[in-house]
Tab-separated table of C-alpha atoms in Angstrom:
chain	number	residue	atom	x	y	z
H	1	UNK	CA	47.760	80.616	93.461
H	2	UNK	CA	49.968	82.839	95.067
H	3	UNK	CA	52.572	80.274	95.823
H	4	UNK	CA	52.399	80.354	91.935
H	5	UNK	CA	53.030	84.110	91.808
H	6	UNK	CA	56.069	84.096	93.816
H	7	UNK	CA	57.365	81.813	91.508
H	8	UNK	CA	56.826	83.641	88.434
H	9	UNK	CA	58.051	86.883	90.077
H	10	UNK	CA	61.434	85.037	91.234
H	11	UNK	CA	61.788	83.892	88.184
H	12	UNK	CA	61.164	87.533	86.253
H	13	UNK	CA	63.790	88.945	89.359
H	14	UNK	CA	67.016	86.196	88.407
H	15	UNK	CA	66.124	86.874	84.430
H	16	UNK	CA	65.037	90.121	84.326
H	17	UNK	CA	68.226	91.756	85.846
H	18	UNK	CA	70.676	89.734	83.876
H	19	UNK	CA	69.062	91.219	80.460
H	20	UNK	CA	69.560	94.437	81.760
H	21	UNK	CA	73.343	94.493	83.073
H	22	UNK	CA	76.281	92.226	83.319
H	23	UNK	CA	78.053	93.208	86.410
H	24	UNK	CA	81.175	94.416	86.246
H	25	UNK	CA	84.623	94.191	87.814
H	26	UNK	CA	86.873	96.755	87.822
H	27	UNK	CA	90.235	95.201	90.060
H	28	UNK	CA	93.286	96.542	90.625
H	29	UNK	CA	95.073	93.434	91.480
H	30	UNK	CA	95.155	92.125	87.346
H	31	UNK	CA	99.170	91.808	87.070
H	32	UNK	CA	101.983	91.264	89.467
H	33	UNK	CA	103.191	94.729	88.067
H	34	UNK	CA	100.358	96.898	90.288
H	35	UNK	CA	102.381	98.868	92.974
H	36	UNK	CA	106.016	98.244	91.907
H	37	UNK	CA	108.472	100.906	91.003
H	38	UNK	CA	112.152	101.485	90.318
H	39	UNK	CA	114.217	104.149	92.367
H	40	UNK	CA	117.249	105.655	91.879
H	41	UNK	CA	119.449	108.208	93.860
H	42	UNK	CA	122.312	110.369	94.434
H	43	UNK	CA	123.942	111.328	97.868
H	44	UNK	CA	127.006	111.557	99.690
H	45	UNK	CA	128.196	109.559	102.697
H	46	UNK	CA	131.158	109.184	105.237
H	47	UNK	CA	132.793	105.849	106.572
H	48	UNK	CA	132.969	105.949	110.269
H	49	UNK	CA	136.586	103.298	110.627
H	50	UNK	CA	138.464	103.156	114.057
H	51	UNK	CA	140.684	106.665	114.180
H	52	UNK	CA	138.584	108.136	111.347
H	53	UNK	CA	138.671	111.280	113.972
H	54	UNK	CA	142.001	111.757	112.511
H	55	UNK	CA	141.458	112.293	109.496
H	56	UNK	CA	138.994	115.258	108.691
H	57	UNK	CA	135.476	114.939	107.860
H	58	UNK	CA	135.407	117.173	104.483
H	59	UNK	CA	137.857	114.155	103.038
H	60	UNK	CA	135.872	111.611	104.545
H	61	UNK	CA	132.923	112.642	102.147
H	62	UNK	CA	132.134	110.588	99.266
H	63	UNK	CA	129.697	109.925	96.463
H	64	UNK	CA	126.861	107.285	96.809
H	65	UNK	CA	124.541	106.349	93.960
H	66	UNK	CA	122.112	103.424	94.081
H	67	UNK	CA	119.248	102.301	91.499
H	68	UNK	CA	116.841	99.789	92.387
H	69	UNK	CA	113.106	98.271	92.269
H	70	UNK	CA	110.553	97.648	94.880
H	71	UNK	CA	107.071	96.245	95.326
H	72	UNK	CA	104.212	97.101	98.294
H	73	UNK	CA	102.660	94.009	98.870
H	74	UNK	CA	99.881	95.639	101.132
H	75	UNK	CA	99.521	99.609	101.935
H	76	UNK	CA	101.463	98.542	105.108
H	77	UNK	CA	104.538	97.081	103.416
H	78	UNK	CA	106.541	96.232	100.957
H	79	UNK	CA	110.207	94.617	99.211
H	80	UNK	CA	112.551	96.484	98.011
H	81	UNK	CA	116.198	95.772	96.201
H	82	UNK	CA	118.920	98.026	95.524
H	83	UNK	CA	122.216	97.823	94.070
H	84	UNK	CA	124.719	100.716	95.515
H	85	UNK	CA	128.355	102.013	95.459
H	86	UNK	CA	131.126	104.579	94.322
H	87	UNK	CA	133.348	104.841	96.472
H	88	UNK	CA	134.326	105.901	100.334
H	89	UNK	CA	137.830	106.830	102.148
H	90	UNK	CA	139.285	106.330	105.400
H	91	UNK	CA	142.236	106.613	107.877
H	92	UNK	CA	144.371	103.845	109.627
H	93	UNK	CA	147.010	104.383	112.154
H	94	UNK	CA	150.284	101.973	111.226
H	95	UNK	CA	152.059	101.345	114.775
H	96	UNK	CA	155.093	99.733	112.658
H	97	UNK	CA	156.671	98.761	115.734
H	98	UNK	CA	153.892	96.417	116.227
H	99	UNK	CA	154.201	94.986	112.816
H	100	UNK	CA	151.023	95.568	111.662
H	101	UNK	CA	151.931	96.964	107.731
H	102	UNK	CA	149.634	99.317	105.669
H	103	UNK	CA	148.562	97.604	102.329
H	104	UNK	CA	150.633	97.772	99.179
H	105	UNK	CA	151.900	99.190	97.126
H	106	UNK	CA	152.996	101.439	99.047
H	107	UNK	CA	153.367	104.263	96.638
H	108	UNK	CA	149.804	104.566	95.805
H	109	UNK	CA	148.536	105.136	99.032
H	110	UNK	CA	148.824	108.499	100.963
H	111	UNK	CA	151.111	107.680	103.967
H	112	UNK	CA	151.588	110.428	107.121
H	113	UNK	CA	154.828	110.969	108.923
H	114	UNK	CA	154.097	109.060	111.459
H	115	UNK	CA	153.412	105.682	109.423
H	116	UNK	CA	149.644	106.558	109.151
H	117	UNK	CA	148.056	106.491	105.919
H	118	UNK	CA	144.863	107.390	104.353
H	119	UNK	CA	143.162	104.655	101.931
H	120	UNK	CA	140.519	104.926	99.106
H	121	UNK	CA	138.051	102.326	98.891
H	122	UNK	CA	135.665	101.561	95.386
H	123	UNK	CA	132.829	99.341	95.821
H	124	UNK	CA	129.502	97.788	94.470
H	125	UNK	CA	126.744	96.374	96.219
H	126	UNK	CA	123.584	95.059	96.581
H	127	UNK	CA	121.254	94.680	99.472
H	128	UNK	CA	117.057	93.965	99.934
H	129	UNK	CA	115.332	95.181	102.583
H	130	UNK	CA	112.012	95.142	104.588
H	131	UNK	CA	109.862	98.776	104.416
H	132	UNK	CA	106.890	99.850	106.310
H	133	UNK	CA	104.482	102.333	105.253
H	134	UNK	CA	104.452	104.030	108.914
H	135	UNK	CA	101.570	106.755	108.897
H	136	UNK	CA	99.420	103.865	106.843
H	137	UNK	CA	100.201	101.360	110.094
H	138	UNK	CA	99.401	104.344	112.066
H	139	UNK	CA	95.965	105.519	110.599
H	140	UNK	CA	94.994	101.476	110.014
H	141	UNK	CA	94.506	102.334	106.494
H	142	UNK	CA	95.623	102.956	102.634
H	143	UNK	CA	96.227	106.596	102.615
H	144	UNK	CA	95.065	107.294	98.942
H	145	UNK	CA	96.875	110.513	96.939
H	146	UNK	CA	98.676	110.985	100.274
H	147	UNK	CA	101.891	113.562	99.890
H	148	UNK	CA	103.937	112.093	102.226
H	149	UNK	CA	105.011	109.316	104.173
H	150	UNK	CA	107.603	108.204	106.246
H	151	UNK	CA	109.196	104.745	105.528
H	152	UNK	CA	111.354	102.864	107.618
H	153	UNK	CA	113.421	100.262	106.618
H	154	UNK	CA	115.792	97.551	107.247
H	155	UNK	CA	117.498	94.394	105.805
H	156	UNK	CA	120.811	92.507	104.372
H	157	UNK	CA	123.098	92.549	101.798
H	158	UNK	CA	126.366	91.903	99.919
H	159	UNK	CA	129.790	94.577	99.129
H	160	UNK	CA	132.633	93.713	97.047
H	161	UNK	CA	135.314	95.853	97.425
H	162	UNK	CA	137.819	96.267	94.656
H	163	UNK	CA	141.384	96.118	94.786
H	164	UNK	CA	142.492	100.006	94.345
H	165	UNK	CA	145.130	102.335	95.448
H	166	UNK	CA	146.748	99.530	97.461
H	167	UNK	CA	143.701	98.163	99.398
H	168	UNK	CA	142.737	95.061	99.289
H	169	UNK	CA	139.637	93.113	97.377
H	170	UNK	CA	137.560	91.922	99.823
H	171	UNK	CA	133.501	90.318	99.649
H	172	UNK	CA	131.773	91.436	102.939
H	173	UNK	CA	128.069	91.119	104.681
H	174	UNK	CA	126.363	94.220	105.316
H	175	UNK	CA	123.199	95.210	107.845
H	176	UNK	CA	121.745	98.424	106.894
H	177	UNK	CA	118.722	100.415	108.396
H	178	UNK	CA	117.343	103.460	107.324
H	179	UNK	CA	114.282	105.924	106.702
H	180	UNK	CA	112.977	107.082	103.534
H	181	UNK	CA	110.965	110.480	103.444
H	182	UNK	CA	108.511	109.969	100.702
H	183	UNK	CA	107.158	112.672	98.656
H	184	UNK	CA	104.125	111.827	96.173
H	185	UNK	CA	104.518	114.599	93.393
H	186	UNK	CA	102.363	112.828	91.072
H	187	UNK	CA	100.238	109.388	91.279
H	188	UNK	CA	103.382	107.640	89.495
H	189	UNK	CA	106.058	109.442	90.778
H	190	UNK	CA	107.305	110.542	94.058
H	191	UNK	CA	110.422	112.565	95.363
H	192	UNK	CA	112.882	110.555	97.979
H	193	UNK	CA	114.798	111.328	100.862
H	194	UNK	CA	116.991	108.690	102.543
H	195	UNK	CA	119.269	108.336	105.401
H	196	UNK	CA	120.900	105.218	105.643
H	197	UNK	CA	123.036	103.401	107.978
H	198	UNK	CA	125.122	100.740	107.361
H	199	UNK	CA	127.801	98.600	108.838
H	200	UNK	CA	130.249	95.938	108.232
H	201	UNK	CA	133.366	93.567	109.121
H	202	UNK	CA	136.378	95.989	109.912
H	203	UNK	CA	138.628	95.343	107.488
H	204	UNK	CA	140.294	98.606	107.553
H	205	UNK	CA	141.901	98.537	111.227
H	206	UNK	CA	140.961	95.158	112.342
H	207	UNK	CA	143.487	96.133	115.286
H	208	UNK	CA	140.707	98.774	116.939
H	209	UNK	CA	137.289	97.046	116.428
H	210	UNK	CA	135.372	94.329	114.700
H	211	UNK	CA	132.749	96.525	112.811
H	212	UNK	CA	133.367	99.933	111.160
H	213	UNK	CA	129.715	101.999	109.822
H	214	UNK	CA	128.906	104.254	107.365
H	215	UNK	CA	126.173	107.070	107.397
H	216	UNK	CA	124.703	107.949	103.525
H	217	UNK	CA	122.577	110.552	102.880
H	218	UNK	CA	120.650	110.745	99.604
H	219	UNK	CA	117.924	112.274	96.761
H	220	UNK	CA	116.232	110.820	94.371
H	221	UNK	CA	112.600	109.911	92.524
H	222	UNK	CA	110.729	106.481	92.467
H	223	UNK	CA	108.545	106.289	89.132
H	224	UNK	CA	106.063	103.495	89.348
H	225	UNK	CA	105.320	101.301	86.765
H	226	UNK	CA	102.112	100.274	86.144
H	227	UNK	CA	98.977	100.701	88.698
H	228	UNK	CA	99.211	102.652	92.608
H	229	UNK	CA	95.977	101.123	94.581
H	230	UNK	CA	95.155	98.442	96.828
H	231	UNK	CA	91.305	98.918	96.196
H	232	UNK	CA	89.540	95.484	96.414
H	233	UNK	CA	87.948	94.824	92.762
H	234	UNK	CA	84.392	96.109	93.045
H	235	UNK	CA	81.059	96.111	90.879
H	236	UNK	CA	80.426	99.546	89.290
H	237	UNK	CA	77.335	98.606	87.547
H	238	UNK	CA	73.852	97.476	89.087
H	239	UNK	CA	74.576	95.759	92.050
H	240	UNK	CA	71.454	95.226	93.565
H	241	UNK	CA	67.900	95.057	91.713
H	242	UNK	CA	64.824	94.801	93.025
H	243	UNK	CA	61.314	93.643	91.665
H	244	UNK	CA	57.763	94.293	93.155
H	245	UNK	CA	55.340	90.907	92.451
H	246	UNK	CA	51.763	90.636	94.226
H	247	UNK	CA	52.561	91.422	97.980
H	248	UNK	CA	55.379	90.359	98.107
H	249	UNK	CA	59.021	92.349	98.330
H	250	UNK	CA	62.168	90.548	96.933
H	251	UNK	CA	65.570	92.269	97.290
H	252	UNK	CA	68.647	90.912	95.562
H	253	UNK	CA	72.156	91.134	95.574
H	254	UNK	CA	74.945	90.674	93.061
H	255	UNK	CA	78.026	89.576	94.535
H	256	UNK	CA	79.856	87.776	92.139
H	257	UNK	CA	79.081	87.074	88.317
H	258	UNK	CA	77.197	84.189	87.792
H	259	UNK	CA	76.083	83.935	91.501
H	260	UNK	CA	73.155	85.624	93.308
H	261	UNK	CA	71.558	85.681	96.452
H	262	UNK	CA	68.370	86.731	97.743
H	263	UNK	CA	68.973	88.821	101.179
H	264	UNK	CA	65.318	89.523	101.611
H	265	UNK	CA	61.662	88.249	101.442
H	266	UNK	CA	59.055	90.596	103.205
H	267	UNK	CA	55.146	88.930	103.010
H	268	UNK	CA	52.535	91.939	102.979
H	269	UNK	CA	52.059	92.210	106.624
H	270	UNK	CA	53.255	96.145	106.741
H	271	UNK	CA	53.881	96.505	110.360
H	272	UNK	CA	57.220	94.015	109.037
H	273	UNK	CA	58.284	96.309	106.219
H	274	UNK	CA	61.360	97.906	107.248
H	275	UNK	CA	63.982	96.502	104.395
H	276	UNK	CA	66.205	97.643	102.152
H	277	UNK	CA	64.498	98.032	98.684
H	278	UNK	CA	67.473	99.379	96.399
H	279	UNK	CA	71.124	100.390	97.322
H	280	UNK	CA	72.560	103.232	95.016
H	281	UNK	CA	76.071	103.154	94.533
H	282	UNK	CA	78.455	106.361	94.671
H	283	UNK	CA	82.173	106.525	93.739
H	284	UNK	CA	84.573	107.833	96.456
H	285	UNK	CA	83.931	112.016	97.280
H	286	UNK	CA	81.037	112.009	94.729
H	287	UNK	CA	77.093	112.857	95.527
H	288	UNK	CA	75.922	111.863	92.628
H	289	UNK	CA	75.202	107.941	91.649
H	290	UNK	CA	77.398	105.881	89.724
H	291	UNK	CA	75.833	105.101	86.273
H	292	UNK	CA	74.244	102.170	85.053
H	293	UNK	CA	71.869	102.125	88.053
H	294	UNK	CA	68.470	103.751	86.757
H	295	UNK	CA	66.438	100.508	86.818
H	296	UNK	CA	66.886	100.592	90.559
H	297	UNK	CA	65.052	103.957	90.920
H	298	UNK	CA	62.951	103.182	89.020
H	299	UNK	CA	61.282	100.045	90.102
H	300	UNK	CA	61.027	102.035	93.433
H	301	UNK	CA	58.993	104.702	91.652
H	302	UNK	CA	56.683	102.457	90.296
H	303	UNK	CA	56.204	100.225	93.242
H	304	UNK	CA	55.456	103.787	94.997
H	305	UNK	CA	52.958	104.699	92.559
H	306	UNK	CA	51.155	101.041	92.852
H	307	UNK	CA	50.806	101.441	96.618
H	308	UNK	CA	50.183	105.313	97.422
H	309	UNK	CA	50.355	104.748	100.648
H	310	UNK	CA	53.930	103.547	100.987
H	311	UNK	CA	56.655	105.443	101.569
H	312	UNK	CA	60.263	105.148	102.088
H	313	UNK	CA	63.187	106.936	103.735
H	314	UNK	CA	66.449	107.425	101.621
H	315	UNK	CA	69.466	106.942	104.314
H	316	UNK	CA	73.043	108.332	102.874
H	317	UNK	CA	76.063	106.689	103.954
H	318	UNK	CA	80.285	107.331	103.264
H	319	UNK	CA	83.089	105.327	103.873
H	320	UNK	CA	84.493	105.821	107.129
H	321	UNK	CA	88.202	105.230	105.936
H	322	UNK	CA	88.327	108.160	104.235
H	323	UNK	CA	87.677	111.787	105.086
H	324	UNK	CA	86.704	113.526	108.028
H	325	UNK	CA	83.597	113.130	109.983
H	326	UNK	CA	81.992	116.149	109.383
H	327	UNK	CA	82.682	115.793	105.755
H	328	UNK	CA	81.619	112.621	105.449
H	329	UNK	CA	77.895	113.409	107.279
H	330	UNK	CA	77.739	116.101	104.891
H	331	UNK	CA	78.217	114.500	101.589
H	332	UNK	CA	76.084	111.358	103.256
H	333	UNK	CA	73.339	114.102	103.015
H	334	UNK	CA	73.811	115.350	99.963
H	335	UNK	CA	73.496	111.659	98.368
H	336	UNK	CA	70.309	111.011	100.266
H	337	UNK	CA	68.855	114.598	98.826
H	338	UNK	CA	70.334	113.799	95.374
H	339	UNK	CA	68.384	110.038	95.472
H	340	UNK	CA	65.043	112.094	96.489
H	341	UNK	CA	65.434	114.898	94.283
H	342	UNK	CA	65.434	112.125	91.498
H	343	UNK	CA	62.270	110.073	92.258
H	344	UNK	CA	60.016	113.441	92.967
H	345	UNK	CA	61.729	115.358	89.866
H	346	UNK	CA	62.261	112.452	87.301
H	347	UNK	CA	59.901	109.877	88.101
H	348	UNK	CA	57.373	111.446	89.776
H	349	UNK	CA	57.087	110.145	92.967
H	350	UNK	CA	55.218	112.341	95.732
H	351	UNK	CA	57.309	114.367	98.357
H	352	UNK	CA	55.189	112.907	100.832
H	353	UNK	CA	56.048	109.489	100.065
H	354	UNK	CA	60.379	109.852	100.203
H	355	UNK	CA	62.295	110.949	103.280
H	356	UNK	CA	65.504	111.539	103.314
H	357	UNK	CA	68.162	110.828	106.721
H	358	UNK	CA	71.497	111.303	107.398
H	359	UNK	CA	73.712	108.706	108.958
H	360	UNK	CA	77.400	109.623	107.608
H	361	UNK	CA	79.713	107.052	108.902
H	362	UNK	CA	77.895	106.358	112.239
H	363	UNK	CA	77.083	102.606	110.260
H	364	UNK	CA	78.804	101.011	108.014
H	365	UNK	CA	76.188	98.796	106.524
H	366	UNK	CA	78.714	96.773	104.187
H	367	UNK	CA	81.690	95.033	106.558
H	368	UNK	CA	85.035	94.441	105.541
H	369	UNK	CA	83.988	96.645	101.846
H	370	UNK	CA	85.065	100.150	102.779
H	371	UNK	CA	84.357	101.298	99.669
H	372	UNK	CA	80.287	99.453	99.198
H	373	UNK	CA	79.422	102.102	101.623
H	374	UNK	CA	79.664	104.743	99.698
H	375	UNK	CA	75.579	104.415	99.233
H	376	UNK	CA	72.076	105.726	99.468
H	377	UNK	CA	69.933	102.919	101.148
H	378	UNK	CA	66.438	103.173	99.801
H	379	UNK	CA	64.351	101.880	102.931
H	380	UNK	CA	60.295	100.318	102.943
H	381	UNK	CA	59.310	101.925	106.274
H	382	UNK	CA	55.733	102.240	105.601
């Protein structure tokens, strides 16, 4: 007979709780648009050539613009691709009694009394790069609503130099590294600061050294496009339910749609009762429950009515990736009180019967689901 009971209260638990709620997922992973963005900037920069000591720096500083797109793959990092120019200028001593001849025509090109000559170069470019988010590698974890960040960055690219002013057209590889200071004004846009180093063949004075660099500093915005989070897609709406049948305590679990799992079968033997008999769900920095989860509290009220002499203890939890310790142990209290205050106040449950305790981010009963343990855990301890 009682074999025949369990049954029919299994069977009430997997029914019952669909009728009452579909889970739901909320993701932020739905399109391949989540966490891009498009930059653009303005700067100036100087070419450092062999001999550009001779020529001085006010005339070595140029425009630089650049526009491009970018995507974090994780918090930690991310692709980016830019396309950049405008122009730059630089200096080249002509020994002409060692042959080596300044570009023509000569009459565009400002030559010094000594056979020197100063040359203008116009450009466009394009170059992708590898960027780490460095205080999110630092802290281990997605720094939501941060203000700033520091972003490092390095990678390849391609410069096309056009024939002007009697230089040359020349195609040339690029290295670049750099550092962007990011500055999150709002949760789609944020305020850029980049240094940027880059260097190439020496095509200038190929006489004095293979490589010549250039050093760009620049302003600009980055305005995302569509969705800024890397939360994993979690259920908002019951997740667990639990039914009272005979003696006997089921607790279940809604993981995915469509698939459930029983995580707990306690026989009426008392001195055993120690399990979890609801888990109330709070958003991130909130202390009161997410909505949709009333049935939960309520079966616990009832069961508590049944059995007077039960009684459980309400244990408040946060997520230990975000916020402070003290903060967290606070509003971890605070949820506990809030789950108590509503089975004594709304559904009449004696004081006597609920305890409340505090255990902040000391445990983190969900692994690897930072966000799941944002919770009340309503425990059978008597």
């Amino acid at each position: 007979m009682k074999i025949r009971q369990i049954m029919i209260a299994s069977l009430l638990l997997f029914s019952g709780t669909k009728a009452l709620a579909q889970p739901e997922r909320v993701s932020v992973w739905d399109g391949f648009g989540d966490n891009v963005y498009m930059d653009a900037g303005v700067g100036v920069q100087a070419l450092f050539a062999p001999g550009w000591q001779d020529i001085a720096f006010g005339k070595q500083i140029t425009p630089a613009l650049n526009l491009g797109v970018g995507k974090w793959i994780t918090p930690f990092w991310g692709l980016h691709l830019d396309v950049f120019g405008y122009s730059q200028n630089g200096y080249r001593g002509t020994p002409l009694d060692k042959g080596v001849e300044p570009f023509s025509p000569l009459n565009r090109v400002d030559v010094g009394y000594d056979g020197s000559f100063r040359y203008y170069l116009r450009y466009l470019g394009v170059r992708a790069d590898f960027r780490l988010s460095l205080l999110n590698l630092i802290t281990g974890c997605e720094r939501e609503g941060a203000l700033y960040d520091l972003v490092p960055f390095a990678g390849m690219g391609y410069k096309h130099a056009f024939a002007y002013r009697g230089t040359t057209r020349e195609n040339l590889f690029t290295g670049h590294v750099g550092v962007r200071n990011r500055f999150s004004v709002h949760r789609l846009l944020d305020v850029n600061v980049d240094v940027v180093s880059e260097w190439t063949d020496n095509y200038v004075n190929p006489t004095k050294g293979r490589y010549m660099a250039s050093v760009a500093l620049s302003a600009g915005v980055s305005v995302y496009l569509g969705r800024r989070a890397f939360r994993k897609p979690v259920i908002t709406v019951p997740v667990e339910a639990v039914r009272y049948r005979v003696d006997t305590v089921l607790v279940r679990e809604v993981e995915v749609p469509g698939k459930d799992r029983v995580i707990g079968r306690v026989n009426a033997d008392r001195s055993k009762w120690n399990v979890v008999m609801a888990s109330i769900r709070f958003s991130v920095n909130r202390n009161k429950p997410n909505e949709g989860q009333e049935t939960q509290l309520y079966e616990v009220a009832r069961f508590l009515h049944d059995n007077p002499g039960a009684a459980v203890c309400v244990e408040g939890y946060a997520d230990a990736t975000s916020g402070s310790e003290t903060y967290n142990r606070e509003l971890a209290g605070q949820r506990a009180e809030y789950v108590k205050k509503q089975l004594v106040d709304k559904y009449g449950v004696r004081s006597s019967q609920v305890t409340t305790k505090t255990v902040g981010t000391d445990v983190q009963p969900y692994k690897g689901e930072p966000v799941w343990n944002c919770v009340a855990l309503i425990r059978l301890v008597k």
